[in-house]
Amino acid sequence: MPAEALRDALAVFWEKGYQATSLDDLTAAMHLSRSSFYACFGSKHAVMMAAVELYANELFARLEALAASSMPAIESIHAVLAAIAEVDAGPRGCFFVNSVTELAPHDAALAAFGQHHVARTGALVIGLLERAGFGPETAHARAAALLALVIGTITLRKAGLPVAELQAILSQAQLLLADTTSAA
Protein backbone atom coordinates (compact mmCIF):
# COMPACT_ATOMS: atom_id res chain seq x y z
CA MET A 1 0.00 0.00 0.00
CA PRO A 2 1.44 3.33 -0.93
CA ALA A 3 2.09 5.00 2.41
CA GLU A 4 1.53 8.55 1.21
CA ALA A 5 -1.88 7.71 -0.27
CA LEU A 6 -2.85 5.97 2.97
CA ARG A 7 -1.87 9.04 4.99
CA ASP A 8 -3.98 11.17 2.66
CA ALA A 9 -6.94 8.83 3.22
CA LEU A 10 -6.39 8.99 6.99
CA ALA A 11 -6.58 12.79 6.85
CA VAL A 12 -9.89 12.67 4.96
CA PHE A 13 -11.40 10.09 7.31
CA TRP A 14 -10.21 12.10 10.32
CA GLU A 15 -11.81 15.26 8.97
CA LYS A 16 -15.11 13.79 7.77
CA GLY A 17 -15.55 10.42 9.46
CA TYR A 18 -16.03 7.14 7.64
CA GLN A 19 -19.71 7.44 6.71
CA ALA A 20 -19.43 10.99 5.37
CA THR A 21 -16.34 10.23 3.28
CA SER A 22 -17.17 9.35 -0.30
CA LEU A 23 -15.10 7.36 -2.71
CA ASP A 24 -14.66 10.57 -4.70
CA ASP A 25 -13.28 12.28 -1.57
CA LEU A 26 -10.78 9.47 -1.13
CA THR A 27 -9.65 9.18 -4.73
CA ALA A 28 -9.20 12.96 -4.99
CA ALA A 29 -7.18 13.17 -1.76
CA MET A 30 -5.15 10.07 -2.61
CA HIS A 31 -4.54 11.22 -6.21
CA LEU A 32 -5.82 7.90 -7.57
CA SER A 33 -8.33 6.92 -10.21
CA ARG A 34 -11.14 4.64 -9.07
CA SER A 35 -9.54 1.68 -10.82
CA SER A 36 -6.17 2.37 -9.17
CA PHE A 37 -7.89 2.80 -5.81
CA TYR A 38 -9.60 -0.60 -6.09
CA ALA A 39 -6.45 -2.24 -7.46
CA CYS A 40 -4.30 -0.90 -4.60
CA PHE A 41 -6.70 -0.99 -1.67
CA GLY A 42 -9.71 -3.11 -2.57
CA SER A 43 -12.40 -1.14 -0.77
CA LYS A 44 -13.18 1.92 1.28
CA HIS A 45 -13.38 -0.30 4.36
CA ALA A 46 -9.93 -1.77 3.71
CA VAL A 47 -8.46 1.72 3.45
CA MET A 48 -10.19 2.74 6.69
CA MET A 49 -8.87 -0.31 8.53
CA ALA A 50 -5.35 0.32 7.22
CA ALA A 51 -5.56 3.98 8.24
CA VAL A 52 -6.76 3.14 11.78
CA GLU A 53 -4.02 0.52 12.15
CA LEU A 54 -1.36 2.93 10.89
CA TYR A 55 -2.49 5.65 13.30
CA ALA A 56 -2.77 3.30 16.29
CA ASN A 57 0.54 1.57 15.58
CA GLU A 58 2.39 4.88 15.31
CA LEU A 59 0.80 6.14 18.52
CA PHE A 60 1.67 2.90 20.30
CA ALA A 61 5.30 3.14 19.15
CA ARG A 62 5.47 6.64 20.71
CA LEU A 63 3.94 5.30 23.93
CA GLU A 64 6.43 2.42 24.05
CA ALA A 65 9.30 4.90 23.64
CA LEU A 66 7.97 6.96 26.56
CA ALA A 67 7.58 3.83 28.69
CA ALA A 68 11.14 2.74 27.88
CA SER A 69 12.65 6.11 28.72
CA SER A 70 14.83 6.65 31.75
CA MET A 71 12.08 8.60 33.54
CA PRO A 72 10.77 7.18 36.80
CA ALA A 73 7.72 4.95 36.21
CA ILE A 74 5.18 7.46 37.56
CA GLU A 75 6.57 10.20 35.30
CA SER A 76 6.44 7.77 32.37
CA ILE A 77 2.77 7.07 33.11
CA HIS A 78 2.01 10.79 33.10
CA ALA A 79 3.91 11.18 29.83
CA VAL A 80 2.01 8.27 28.26
CA LEU A 81 -1.35 9.70 29.37
CA ALA A 82 -0.43 13.16 28.09
CA ALA A 83 0.65 11.70 24.73
CA ILE A 84 -2.69 9.91 24.39
CA ALA A 85 -4.83 12.85 25.51
CA GLU A 86 -3.03 15.57 23.51
CA VAL A 87 -5.02 18.20 25.40
CA ASP A 88 -3.79 21.03 23.17
CA ALA A 89 -4.50 19.25 19.85
CA GLY A 90 -7.84 20.95 19.25
CA PRO A 91 -11.37 19.67 18.79
CA ARG A 92 -10.88 17.11 16.02
CA GLY A 93 -10.40 14.37 18.59
CA CYS A 94 -8.28 11.27 18.37
CA PHE A 95 -8.57 9.42 15.06
CA PHE A 96 -8.61 6.04 16.81
CA VAL A 97 -11.32 7.05 19.31
CA ASN A 98 -13.35 8.78 16.58
CA SER A 99 -13.20 5.70 14.35
CA VAL A 100 -14.02 3.21 17.08
CA THR A 101 -16.99 5.22 18.35
CA GLU A 102 -18.35 5.66 14.83
CA LEU A 103 -17.84 2.16 13.48
CA ALA A 104 -17.08 -0.49 16.09
CA PRO A 105 -20.70 -1.08 17.11
CA HIS A 106 -21.39 -2.31 13.55
CA ASP A 107 -17.93 -3.37 12.36
CA ALA A 108 -16.50 -6.55 13.89
CA ALA A 109 -13.05 -6.09 12.32
CA LEU A 110 -12.64 -2.58 13.68
CA ALA A 111 -14.05 -3.62 17.06
CA ALA A 112 -11.50 -6.45 17.25
CA PHE A 113 -8.63 -4.15 16.33
CA GLY A 114 -9.91 -1.56 18.82
CA GLN A 115 -9.92 -4.16 21.59
CA HIS A 116 -6.40 -5.23 20.61
CA HIS A 117 -5.10 -1.65 20.71
CA VAL A 118 -6.75 -0.88 24.04
CA ALA A 119 -5.42 -4.15 25.50
CA ARG A 120 -1.84 -3.48 24.43
CA THR A 121 -2.01 0.09 25.69
CA GLY A 122 -3.46 -1.18 28.96
CA ALA A 123 -0.66 -3.76 29.25
CA LEU A 124 1.90 -1.01 28.76
CA VAL A 125 0.35 1.07 31.56
CA ILE A 126 0.05 -2.02 33.80
CA GLY A 127 3.76 -2.67 33.32
CA LEU A 128 4.59 0.89 34.31
CA LEU A 129 2.33 0.69 37.37
CA GLU A 130 3.98 -2.56 38.44
CA ARG A 131 7.39 -0.96 37.91
CA ALA A 132 6.19 1.85 40.20
CA GLY A 133 5.39 -0.66 42.95
CA PHE A 134 1.72 -1.49 42.44
CA GLY A 135 0.67 -5.13 42.77
CA PRO A 136 -0.76 -6.89 39.70
CA GLU A 137 -4.46 -6.62 40.65
CA THR A 138 -4.18 -2.97 41.65
CA ALA A 139 -2.12 -2.19 38.54
CA HIS A 140 -4.77 -3.78 36.31
CA ALA A 141 -7.66 -1.90 37.92
CA ARG A 142 -5.85 1.44 37.97
CA ALA A 143 -4.65 1.07 34.39
CA ALA A 144 -8.27 0.57 33.30
CA ALA A 145 -9.33 3.66 35.26
CA LEU A 146 -6.45 5.71 33.84
CA LEU A 147 -7.35 4.73 30.28
CA ALA A 148 -11.00 5.60 30.92
CA LEU A 149 -9.88 8.97 32.28
CA VAL A 150 -7.70 9.72 29.27
CA ILE A 151 -10.33 8.61 26.72
CA GLY A 152 -12.88 10.78 28.52
CA THR A 153 -10.44 13.67 28.32
CA ILE A 154 -10.09 13.11 24.55
CA THR A 155 -13.88 13.14 24.19
CA LEU A 156 -14.16 16.37 26.16
CA ARG A 157 -11.38 17.89 24.03
CA LYS A 158 -13.43 17.04 20.96
CA ALA A 159 -16.42 18.73 22.61
CA GLY A 160 -14.35 21.92 22.81
CA LEU A 161 -13.40 22.20 26.48
CA PRO A 162 -10.55 24.63 27.06
CA VAL A 163 -7.04 23.22 27.44
CA ALA A 164 -6.80 24.37 31.08
CA GLU A 165 -9.92 22.38 31.99
CA LEU A 166 -8.64 19.34 30.13
CA GLN A 167 -5.32 19.56 31.96
CA ALA A 168 -7.18 19.80 35.28
CA ILE A 169 -9.19 16.68 34.40
CA LEU A 170 -6.10 14.78 33.32
CA SER A 171 -4.33 15.80 36.53
CA GLN A 172 -6.84 13.64 38.40
CA ALA A 173 -4.62 10.74 37.36
CA GLN A 174 -2.46 11.80 40.33
CA LEU A 175 -5.11 10.35 42.65
CA LEU A 176 -4.84 6.95 40.95
CA LEU A 177 -1.06 7.05 41.10
CA ALA A 178 -0.73 8.06 44.73
CA ASP A 179 0.01 5.74 47.65
CA THR A 180 2.08 2.97 46.19
CA THR A 181 2.82 1.75 49.73
CA SER A 182 -0.64 0.20 50.11
CA ALA A 183 -1.00 -0.66 46.44
CA ALA A 184 0.76 -4.02 46.50
Short mmCIF file of C-alpha atoms in Angstrom, two decimals, residues 10-164:
data_model
loop_
_atom_site.label_atom_id
_atom_site.label_comp_id
_atom_site.label_asym_id
_atom_site.label_seq_id
_atom_site.Cartn_x
_atom_site.Cartn_y
_atom_site.Cartn_z
CA LEU A 10 -6.39 8.99 6.99
CA ALA A 11 -6.58 12.79 6.85
CA VAL A 12 -9.89 12.67 4.96
CA PHE A 13 -11.40 10.09 7.31
CA TRP A 14 -10.21 12.10 10.32
CA GLU A 15 -11.81 15.26 8.97
CA LYS A 16 -15.11 13.79 7.77
CA GLY A 17 -15.55 10.42 9.46
CA TYR A 18 -16.03 7.14 7.64
CA GLN A 19 -19.71 7.44 6.71
CA ALA A 20 -19.43 10.99 5.37
CA THR A 21 -16.34 10.23 3.28
CA SER A 22 -17.17 9.35 -0.30
CA LEU A 23 -15.10 7.36 -2.71
CA ASP A 24 -14.66 10.57 -4.70
CA ASP A 25 -13.28 12.28 -1.57
CA LEU A 26 -10.78 9.47 -1.13
CA THR A 27 -9.65 9.18 -4.73
CA ALA A 28 -9.20 12.96 -4.99
CA ALA A 29 -7.18 13.17 -1.76
CA MET A 30 -5.15 10.07 -2.61
CA HIS A 31 -4.54 11.22 -6.21
CA LEU A 32 -5.82 7.90 -7.57
CA SER A 33 -8.33 6.92 -10.21
CA ARG A 34 -11.14 4.64 -9.07
CA SER A 35 -9.54 1.68 -10.82
CA SER A 36 -6.17 2.37 -9.17
CA PHE A 37 -7.89 2.80 -5.81
CA TYR A 38 -9.60 -0.60 -6.09
CA ALA A 39 -6.45 -2.24 -7.46
CA CYS A 40 -4.30 -0.90 -4.60
CA PHE A 41 -6.70 -0.99 -1.67
CA GLY A 42 -9.71 -3.11 -2.57
CA SER A 43 -12.40 -1.14 -0.77
CA LYS A 44 -13.18 1.92 1.28
CA HIS A 45 -13.38 -0.30 4.36
CA ALA A 46 -9.93 -1.77 3.71
CA VAL A 47 -8.46 1.72 3.45
CA MET A 48 -10.19 2.74 6.69
CA MET A 49 -8.87 -0.31 8.53
CA ALA A 50 -5.35 0.32 7.22
CA ALA A 51 -5.56 3.98 8.24
CA VAL A 52 -6.76 3.14 11.78
CA GLU A 53 -4.02 0.52 12.15
CA LEU A 54 -1.36 2.93 10.89
CA TYR A 55 -2.49 5.65 13.30
CA ALA A 56 -2.77 3.30 16.29
CA ASN A 57 0.54 1.57 15.58
CA GLU A 58 2.39 4.88 15.31
CA LEU A 59 0.80 6.14 18.52
CA PHE A 60 1.67 2.90 20.30
CA ALA A 61 5.30 3.14 19.15
CA ARG A 62 5.47 6.64 20.71
CA LEU A 63 3.94 5.30 23.93
CA GLU A 64 6.43 2.42 24.05
CA ALA A 65 9.30 4.90 23.64
CA LEU A 66 7.97 6.96 26.56
CA ALA A 67 7.58 3.83 28.69
CA ALA A 68 11.14 2.74 27.88
CA SER A 69 12.65 6.11 28.72
CA SER A 70 14.83 6.65 31.75
CA MET A 71 12.08 8.60 33.54
CA PRO A 72 10.77 7.18 36.80
CA ALA A 73 7.72 4.95 36.21
CA ILE A 74 5.18 7.46 37.56
CA GLU A 75 6.57 10.20 35.30
CA SER A 76 6.44 7.77 32.37
CA ILE A 77 2.77 7.07 33.11
CA HIS A 78 2.01 10.79 33.10
CA ALA A 79 3.91 11.18 29.83
CA VAL A 80 2.01 8.27 28.26
CA LEU A 81 -1.35 9.70 29.37
CA ALA A 82 -0.43 13.16 28.09
CA ALA A 83 0.65 11.70 24.73
CA ILE A 84 -2.69 9.91 24.39
CA ALA A 85 -4.83 12.85 25.51
CA GLU A 86 -3.03 15.57 23.51
CA VAL A 87 -5.02 18.20 25.40
CA ASP A 88 -3.79 21.03 23.17
CA ALA A 89 -4.50 19.25 19.85
CA GLY A 90 -7.84 20.95 19.25
CA PRO A 91 -11.37 19.67 18.79
CA ARG A 92 -10.88 17.11 16.02
CA GLY A 93 -10.40 14.37 18.59
CA CYS A 94 -8.28 11.27 18.37
CA PHE A 95 -8.57 9.42 15.06
CA PHE A 96 -8.61 6.04 16.81
CA VAL A 97 -11.32 7.05 19.31
CA ASN A 98 -13.35 8.78 16.58
CA SER A 99 -13.20 5.70 14.35
CA VAL A 100 -14.02 3.21 17.08
CA THR A 101 -16.99 5.22 18.35
CA GLU A 102 -18.35 5.66 14.83
CA LEU A 103 -17.84 2.16 13.48
CA ALA A 104 -17.08 -0.49 16.09
CA PRO A 105 -20.70 -1.08 17.11
CA HIS A 106 -21.39 -2.31 13.55
CA ASP A 107 -17.93 -3.37 12.36
CA ALA A 108 -16.50 -6.55 13.89
CA ALA A 109 -13.05 -6.09 12.32
CA LEU A 110 -12.64 -2.58 13.68
CA ALA A 111 -14.05 -3.62 17.06
CA ALA A 112 -11.50 -6.45 17.25
CA PHE A 113 -8.63 -4.15 16.33
CA GLY A 114 -9.91 -1.56 18.82
CA GLN A 115 -9.92 -4.16 21.59
CA HIS A 116 -6.40 -5.23 20.61
CA HIS A 117 -5.10 -1.65 20.71
CA VAL A 118 -6.75 -0.88 24.04
CA ALA A 119 -5.42 -4.15 25.50
CA ARG A 120 -1.84 -3.48 24.43
CA THR A 121 -2.01 0.09 25.69
CA GLY A 122 -3.46 -1.18 28.96
CA ALA A 123 -0.66 -3.76 29.25
CA LEU A 124 1.90 -1.01 28.76
CA VAL A 125 0.35 1.07 31.56
CA ILE A 126 0.05 -2.02 33.80
CA GLY A 127 3.76 -2.67 33.32
CA LEU A 128 4.59 0.89 34.31
CA LEU A 129 2.33 0.69 37.37
CA GLU A 130 3.98 -2.56 38.44
CA ARG A 131 7.39 -0.96 37.91
CA ALA A 132 6.19 1.85 40.20
CA GLY A 133 5.39 -0.66 42.95
CA PHE A 134 1.72 -1.49 42.44
CA GLY A 135 0.67 -5.13 42.77
CA PRO A 136 -0.76 -6.89 39.70
CA GLU A 137 -4.46 -6.62 40.65
CA THR A 138 -4.18 -2.97 41.65
CA ALA A 139 -2.12 -2.19 38.54
CA HIS A 140 -4.77 -3.78 36.31
CA ALA A 141 -7.66 -1.90 37.92
CA ARG A 142 -5.85 1.44 37.97
CA ALA A 143 -4.65 1.07 34.39
CA ALA A 144 -8.27 0.57 33.30
CA ALA A 145 -9.33 3.66 35.26
CA LEU A 146 -6.45 5.71 33.84
CA LEU A 147 -7.35 4.73 30.28
CA ALA A 148 -11.00 5.60 30.92
CA LEU A 149 -9.88 8.97 32.28
CA VAL A 150 -7.70 9.72 29.27
CA ILE A 151 -10.33 8.61 26.72
CA GLY A 152 -12.88 10.78 28.52
CA THR A 153 -10.44 13.67 28.32
CA ILE A 154 -10.09 13.11 24.55
CA THR A 155 -13.88 13.14 24.19
CA LEU A 156 -14.16 16.37 26.16
CA ARG A 157 -11.38 17.89 24.03
CA LYS A 158 -13.43 17.04 20.96
CA ALA A 159 -16.42 18.73 22.61
CA GLY A 160 -14.35 21.92 22.81
CA LEU A 161 -13.40 22.20 26.48
CA PRO A 162 -10.55 24.63 27.06
CA VAL A 163 -7.04 23.22 27.44
CA ALA A 164 -6.80 24.37 31.08
#
